[in-house]
Structure formats: structure tokens, C-alpha cells
Amino acid sequence: MVWQVVSGPGESEPPKVLPAPGASSSATPTPSKAEASRKPSQSPSKSASASASASASKKPQKPAGGGTGPLKGKVVVIDPGHNPGNFSHPSDINKSVNVGNGTKECDTTGTSTNSGYTEARFTLDVARRMRTILEQQGATVKFTQDGDRAWGPCVTERAQIGNAAHADAVVSVHADGSAEGNRGFHVILPASVHAGAADTRPIVGPSKDLGERIVGKFVQFTEMGPSNYVGDRTGLDTRSDLGGLNLSTVPKVFIECGNMRDSQDAGKLTSGSWRQKAAQGISAGIVSFLRR
């Protein structure tokens, strides 16, 4: 199957806001990113679980060392979207940062399933599974955060971590918070942006290659179809408003692994066995890209 890019550079990413713990499955679905971009930003709830921030610390991360497999010498940065502690730091994550062609919130809280399984928990779980797979292939794997800091980092710092590592590939792991009936995954590619500190022109081509390979492998491993509400069912979307992409100087993509607010997608996202398949699919796409 041939996957084609559909450009949508005018779209914006609103804050994903998690419902307070204990919200029922009948809660109003979080709007899609395109819908929410037309509404004022929401502030994170102060009633978020205290256990998330209690487990966070500011001790430095220890980058994993590469092995002797086929990816020996390759550096992969995995960016688990959001942070479980963001709820406790609304003033920090709501501050504006410059993303080259505009400003964005430093970070957002992320979404959740209607039963309360958070995107921040999901992204860390998938990212850790990916790390195991990629290290077995010999890659050196670094995280932007591993549940080891109280909040964030900001989208600007997330980009800088990949740049400073001279990463061969960076993948930011997310899950969407759209309406019931909106199903499937999509990979977000960087648009060509040349403004302020942002210049994605050198990475547009390789990032597209990385994204297309992840789309194909994700379908193969998870048997989940491409999004029926973003990207014209190609599994690809191109955006110019995401700081994590705009400020990257190395090949980078985002993946929205599914819609947490759709009951069928949520059934997959909350399954440990499916998350393992998701990690395998994303990792296989990275391996294909790095061994091209």
C-alpha cells in the first residue's frame, strides 16, 4: 500500500485536558484538535492525582547505552507526550514559549479515556516498551522524560533534547482526544517552516520517510486502521504549529496512536498486549528508517 502525505499546515494543537479523576464514561468527549483550536485554551484541573507528582523527581536521566545489534551507533530519542505531574504545575505548563512561527503553551496535561486512563501513563508505557525493543537492536535510546521530573519539559526543551543528542530519529508518542466515532491513528510530519529559531527545511524529507515507514509498520503490527478523521485515511498529517517539530534539527515525527475518547480505540489503548504491538510497530518503522 502506498501512503501519501496530506498537508494541513494551518491546524493548531490545543491543550489536551484530562477530566478530574473519577469522571464517568458518560463525560463529554474532548473535542478534536481541529475543533478545539477554535476555542480558548483550558487550564489543567488542580484535582489531578497526587500520586503522579509524588513519584516524579528532578534527578538527571541516565541515557541507555547501545548494544551490538544492527542499530549499533544509532541514537533514537523517544518523547513520551505530556507528564503525569503536569496537573500540579498549571502556571509552569501554561506559560508561552516561542516555537519560531508563533507561541504555544509550554506543555499540556494530555487527555484520557472516559474511564480515566491517562495519555501520560499511556505514552510512558509505550515508550518504555519501545526502549526495550530498540536497545535489543543495538540502538542508544534517550528519553525526553521518563516520569522522573515534576512536570514538562516544555515543547522547546523536548526539541532541544533530540537536537543535542544528534539523534538519528526522534518519535513523540501521543494519543488523541477526539469525539466518539473518530477512530484510528495518524503520524504527524513537520511542515516546511523557516521563521525565528525554526528551520525544518533540512528535515522535512527524512521526517516524511520516517513517518511513512512507521505508518506501514503500525498497521502491520496493530491491525489498527489509519485515522478516519485526520489525514484522509492516509495515516499522515502535516503541521506547522507544533514546537516539538518546528524546533527540531533532526528527523522527527509525532504519532497519535488512537483516539482515547472512542470506546473501540480505548479498548485497544488500555490493553497491555495491544500497547506492546503498538511499541513493536513504531519501533519497526524506526528500524526500517535507520537501516534504509
Short mmCIF file of C-alpha atoms in Angstrom, two decimals:
data_model
loop_
_atom_site.label_atom_id
_atom_site.label_comp_id
_atom_site.label_asym_id
_atom_site.label_seq_id
_atom_site.Cartn_x
_atom_site.Cartn_y
_atom_site.Cartn_z
CA MET A 1 0.00 0.00 0.00
CA VAL A 2 1.33 3.46 -0.89
CA TRP A 3 0.89 6.13 1.81
CA GLN A 4 0.66 9.74 0.68
CA VAL A 5 1.09 12.94 2.67
CA VAL A 6 -1.88 15.21 3.15
CA SER A 7 -0.86 18.70 4.20
CA GLY A 8 -2.74 20.62 6.84
CA PRO A 9 -0.28 23.30 7.98
CA GLY A 10 -2.95 25.64 9.24
CA GLU A 11 -4.10 23.36 12.03
CA SER A 12 -3.22 24.07 15.65
CA GLU A 13 -2.78 21.84 18.68
CA PRO A 14 -4.99 22.85 21.63
CA PRO A 15 -4.20 21.81 25.17
CA LYS A 16 -5.44 18.31 25.89
CA VAL A 17 -7.24 18.47 29.21
CA LEU A 18 -7.77 15.42 31.36
CA PRO A 19 -11.06 15.08 33.28
CA ALA A 20 -10.86 15.01 37.04
CA PRO A 21 -10.21 11.53 38.47
CA GLY A 22 -13.40 9.50 38.79
CA ALA A 23 -15.07 11.07 35.75
CA SER A 24 -17.70 8.73 34.39
CA SER A 25 -17.72 7.17 30.95
CA SER A 26 -20.59 9.46 30.05
CA ALA A 27 -18.39 12.53 30.27
CA THR A 28 -18.48 14.88 27.31
CA PRO A 29 -15.76 13.85 24.84
CA THR A 30 -12.78 16.14 24.47
CA PRO A 31 -13.02 17.99 21.14
CA SER A 32 -10.75 17.04 18.28
CA LYS A 33 -7.63 19.15 17.83
CA ALA A 34 -9.13 20.94 14.85
CA GLU A 35 -12.30 21.75 16.83
CA ALA A 36 -10.51 22.78 20.00
CA SER A 37 -8.17 25.09 18.12
CA ARG A 38 -11.14 27.38 17.65
CA LYS A 39 -11.78 27.56 21.40
CA PRO A 40 -9.88 29.26 24.22
CA SER A 41 -7.15 27.21 25.89
CA GLN A 42 -8.25 25.39 29.02
CA SER A 43 -6.24 25.34 32.21
CA PRO A 44 -5.36 21.99 33.78
CA SER A 45 -7.50 20.79 36.67
CA LYS A 46 -5.97 21.06 40.12
CA SER A 47 -7.72 17.87 41.17
CA ALA A 48 -5.31 15.61 39.31
CA SER A 49 -3.95 12.56 41.04
CA ALA A 50 -1.31 13.46 43.63
CA SER A 51 0.39 10.12 43.12
CA ALA A 52 1.69 11.23 39.72
CA SER A 53 3.64 14.18 41.06
CA ALA A 54 4.75 12.30 44.15
CA SER A 55 6.58 9.77 42.02
CA ALA A 56 8.38 12.42 39.97
CA SER A 57 11.84 13.69 40.79
CA LYS A 58 14.38 16.05 39.28
CA LYS A 59 17.33 13.67 39.26
CA PRO A 60 19.11 13.53 35.90
CA GLN A 61 18.20 10.85 33.43
CA LYS A 62 20.69 8.13 32.60
CA PRO A 63 20.82 7.56 28.85
CA ALA A 64 20.72 3.93 27.88
CA GLY A 65 23.81 2.56 26.18
CA GLY A 66 23.73 0.94 22.78
CA GLY A 67 24.33 -2.76 22.25
CA THR A 68 25.90 -4.77 19.48
CA GLY A 69 22.89 -5.28 17.20
CA PRO A 70 22.22 -3.88 13.72
CA LEU A 71 21.46 -0.41 15.13
CA LYS A 72 24.76 -0.11 16.99
CA GLY A 73 25.90 3.50 16.77
CA LYS A 74 22.40 4.85 16.10
CA VAL A 75 20.75 7.23 18.56
CA VAL A 76 16.97 7.25 18.97
CA VAL A 77 15.18 9.80 21.14
CA ILE A 78 11.71 8.87 22.36
CA ASP A 79 9.49 11.70 23.52
CA PRO A 80 6.65 10.40 25.74
CA GLY A 81 3.96 13.06 25.37
CA HIS A 82 2.95 15.12 28.42
CA ASN A 83 3.82 14.23 32.01
CA PRO A 84 1.67 12.79 34.82
CA GLY A 85 2.74 15.69 37.06
CA ASN A 86 1.62 18.47 34.71
CA PHE A 87 -1.69 18.82 36.58
CA SER A 88 0.11 20.04 39.67
CA HIS A 89 2.00 22.75 37.78
CA PRO A 90 -0.56 24.75 35.77
CA SER A 91 1.38 28.02 35.84
CA ASP A 92 4.51 26.27 34.59
CA ILE A 93 2.95 24.38 31.71
CA ASN A 94 0.66 27.23 30.63
CA LYS A 95 3.45 29.74 30.10
CA SER A 96 4.06 30.70 26.49
CA VAL A 97 7.16 29.58 24.61
CA ASN A 98 8.35 30.66 21.18
CA VAL A 99 8.17 27.95 18.50
CA GLY A 100 9.60 30.03 15.67
CA ASN A 101 6.45 30.99 13.81
CA GLY A 102 4.39 31.77 16.90
CA THR A 103 3.89 30.89 20.53
CA LYS A 104 2.48 27.80 22.24
CA GLU A 105 1.86 26.56 25.75
CA CYS A 106 4.99 25.12 27.34
CA ASP A 107 3.21 21.76 27.64
CA THR A 108 -0.30 20.40 28.24
CA THR A 109 -1.88 17.84 30.53
CA GLY A 110 -2.91 15.36 27.86
CA THR A 111 -6.23 13.59 27.51
CA SER A 112 -7.59 10.31 28.89
CA THR A 113 -10.09 7.58 28.21
CA ASN A 114 -13.56 8.16 29.64
CA SER A 115 -12.67 5.67 32.39
CA GLY A 116 -9.66 7.78 33.44
CA TYR A 117 -6.65 6.04 31.86
CA THR A 118 -4.40 8.98 31.11
CA GLU A 119 -2.48 9.77 27.97
CA ALA A 120 0.61 10.50 30.08
CA ARG A 121 0.51 6.95 31.50
CA PHE A 122 -0.08 5.52 28.03
CA THR A 123 2.82 7.35 26.41
CA LEU A 124 5.31 6.34 29.10
CA ASP A 125 4.26 2.71 28.89
CA VAL A 126 4.58 2.54 25.10
CA ALA A 127 7.86 4.48 25.18
CA ARG A 128 9.41 2.09 27.72
CA ARG A 129 8.36 -0.89 25.63
CA MET A 130 9.94 0.77 22.59
CA ARG A 131 13.17 1.35 24.50
CA THR A 132 13.47 -2.37 25.27
CA ILE A 133 12.89 -3.31 21.63
CA LEU A 134 15.29 -0.73 20.20
CA GLU A 135 18.05 -1.46 22.71
CA GLN A 136 17.82 -5.12 21.72
CA GLN A 137 18.55 -3.91 18.19
CA GLY A 138 21.67 -2.13 19.44
CA ALA A 139 20.42 1.46 19.45
CA THR A 140 21.24 4.03 22.10
CA VAL A 141 17.86 5.24 23.37
CA LYS A 142 17.25 8.50 25.21
CA PHE A 143 14.01 9.88 26.64
CA THR A 144 12.86 13.48 26.94
CA GLN A 145 11.27 12.46 30.24
CA ASP A 146 10.78 9.14 31.98
CA GLY A 147 8.41 10.08 34.81
CA ASP A 148 11.47 11.40 36.60
CA ARG A 149 10.64 15.09 36.71
CA ALA A 150 7.81 17.02 38.35
CA TRP A 151 6.39 18.46 35.10
CA GLY A 152 7.17 19.05 31.44
CA PRO A 153 9.56 19.50 29.81
CA CYS A 154 8.36 22.35 27.60
CA VAL A 155 7.98 21.58 23.91
CA THR A 156 11.05 23.71 23.22
CA GLU A 157 13.21 21.63 25.56
CA ARG A 158 11.81 18.42 24.11
CA ALA A 159 13.12 19.51 20.70
CA GLN A 160 16.47 20.57 22.16
CA ILE A 161 17.00 17.15 23.77
CA GLY A 162 16.77 15.44 20.39
CA ASN A 163 18.99 18.05 18.77
CA ALA A 164 21.66 17.86 21.48
CA ALA A 165 21.72 14.07 21.18
CA HIS A 166 22.31 14.36 17.40
CA ALA A 167 19.55 11.78 17.17
CA ASP A 168 19.18 9.72 14.03
CA ALA A 169 15.42 9.63 14.66
CA VAL A 170 13.02 11.14 17.19
CA VAL A 171 9.45 9.97 17.78
CA SER A 172 6.97 11.75 20.04
CA VAL A 173 4.35 9.31 21.34
CA HIS A 174 0.78 10.53 21.91
CA ALA A 175 -2.87 9.50 21.87
CA ASP A 176 -5.66 11.77 20.67
CA GLY A 177 -8.72 13.10 22.48
CA SER A 178 -11.34 13.49 19.78
CA ALA A 179 -15.04 12.57 19.68
CA GLU A 180 -16.67 9.14 19.84
CA GLY A 181 -16.70 7.60 16.38
CA ASN A 182 -13.41 9.19 15.37
CA ARG A 183 -11.09 6.23 15.16
CA GLY A 184 -7.61 5.22 14.11
CA PHE A 185 -4.04 6.52 14.34
CA HIS A 186 -2.09 9.13 12.44
CA VAL A 187 1.52 10.26 12.18
CA ILE A 188 2.24 13.99 12.16
CA LEU A 189 5.02 15.25 9.91
CA PRO A 190 6.79 18.62 10.10
CA ALA A 191 5.79 21.20 7.52
CA SER A 192 8.47 23.38 5.94
CA VAL A 193 8.90 26.19 8.46
CA HIS A 194 11.57 28.89 8.30
CA ALA A 195 10.86 31.53 10.92
CA GLY A 196 12.68 32.73 14.01
CA ALA A 197 14.57 29.84 15.60
CA ALA A 198 12.72 27.30 13.46
CA ASP A 199 14.07 25.88 10.21
CA THR A 200 12.64 22.48 9.35
CA ARG A 201 13.62 22.56 5.69
CA PRO A 202 16.54 20.11 6.09
CA ILE A 203 14.42 17.56 7.99
CA VAL A 204 11.16 17.62 6.03
CA GLY A 205 12.28 14.89 3.60
CA PRO A 206 13.79 12.42 6.07
CA SER A 207 10.95 13.00 8.55
CA LYS A 208 8.44 12.13 5.85
CA ASP A 209 10.36 8.94 5.12
CA LEU A 210 10.39 8.07 8.83
CA GLY A 211 6.68 8.78 9.16
CA GLU A 212 5.67 6.72 6.14
CA ARG A 213 7.63 3.74 7.40
CA ILE A 214 6.02 3.99 10.85
CA VAL A 215 2.54 4.14 9.28
CA GLY A 216 3.11 0.94 7.32
CA LYS A 217 4.58 -0.97 10.26
CA PHE A 218 1.97 0.31 12.72
CA VAL A 219 -0.82 -1.05 10.54
CA GLN A 220 1.03 -4.35 10.16
CA PHE A 221 1.63 -4.92 13.87
CA THR A 222 -1.52 -3.43 15.44
CA GLU A 223 -4.07 -4.04 12.66
CA MET A 224 -5.46 -0.60 13.51
CA GLY A 225 -6.53 1.45 10.51
CA PRO A 226 -5.38 4.99 9.74
CA SER A 227 -7.47 7.81 11.17
CA ASN A 228 -10.94 8.31 9.70
CA TYR A 229 -10.95 11.98 10.79
CA VAL A 230 -7.42 13.27 10.09
CA GLY A 231 -5.25 12.77 7.02
CA ASP A 232 -7.83 11.48 4.52
CA ARG A 233 -7.20 7.90 5.73
CA THR A 234 -3.54 8.05 4.70
CA GLY A 235 -2.32 7.89 8.31
CA LEU A 236 -0.30 11.06 7.67
CA ASP A 237 -0.84 14.70 8.58
CA THR A 238 1.49 17.68 8.11
CA ARG A 239 1.56 20.55 10.60
CA SER A 240 3.45 23.79 11.03
CA ASP A 241 2.34 24.73 14.55
CA LEU A 242 3.98 22.13 16.80
CA GLY A 243 7.04 23.38 18.63
CA GLY A 244 8.48 19.91 19.05
CA LEU A 245 8.64 19.62 15.26
CA ASN A 246 9.36 23.24 14.33
CA LEU A 247 12.46 23.46 16.50
CA SER A 248 13.87 20.04 15.64
CA THR A 249 17.06 19.86 13.58
CA VAL A 250 16.92 16.05 13.30
CA PRO A 251 14.30 13.77 11.68
CA LYS A 252 11.23 13.77 13.91
CA VAL A 253 7.56 12.80 13.84
CA PHE A 254 4.63 12.57 16.25
CA ILE A 255 2.31 9.58 16.38
CA GLU A 256 -1.25 9.76 17.73
CA CYS A 257 -1.73 6.05 18.43
CA GLY A 258 -5.52 6.20 18.55
CA ASN A 259 -8.43 8.19 19.97
CA MET A 260 -8.76 7.73 23.72
CA ARG A 261 -12.33 9.08 23.67
CA ASP A 262 -13.64 6.48 21.24
CA SER A 263 -14.78 3.35 23.05
CA GLN A 264 -13.36 0.95 20.47
CA ASP A 265 -9.97 2.67 20.27
CA ALA A 266 -9.89 3.00 24.06
CA GLY A 267 -10.33 -0.75 24.38
CA LYS A 268 -7.07 -1.18 22.48
CA LEU A 269 -5.14 1.63 24.15
CA THR A 270 -5.92 0.28 27.63
CA SER A 271 -4.73 -3.24 26.72
CA GLY A 272 -1.17 -4.09 27.67
CA SER A 273 -0.90 -6.63 24.85
CA TRP A 274 -2.04 -4.03 22.31
CA ARG A 275 0.41 -1.44 23.67
CA GLN A 276 3.15 -4.00 23.09
CA LYS A 277 2.02 -4.29 19.46
CA ALA A 278 1.99 -0.50 19.18
CA ALA A 279 5.55 -0.34 20.52
CA GLN A 280 6.61 -3.04 18.07
CA GLY A 281 5.00 -1.23 15.15
CA ILE A 282 6.57 2.13 15.91
CA SER A 283 9.95 0.53 16.60
CA ALA A 284 9.81 -1.49 13.38
CA GLY A 285 9.22 1.73 11.47
CA ILE A 286 12.22 3.33 13.15
CA VAL A 287 14.41 0.30 12.43
CA SER A 288 13.33 0.34 8.77
CA PHE A 289 14.21 4.04 8.56
CA LEU A 290 17.62 3.67 10.21
CA ARG A 291 18.59 0.66 8.08
CA ARG A 292 17.48 2.14 4.74
#
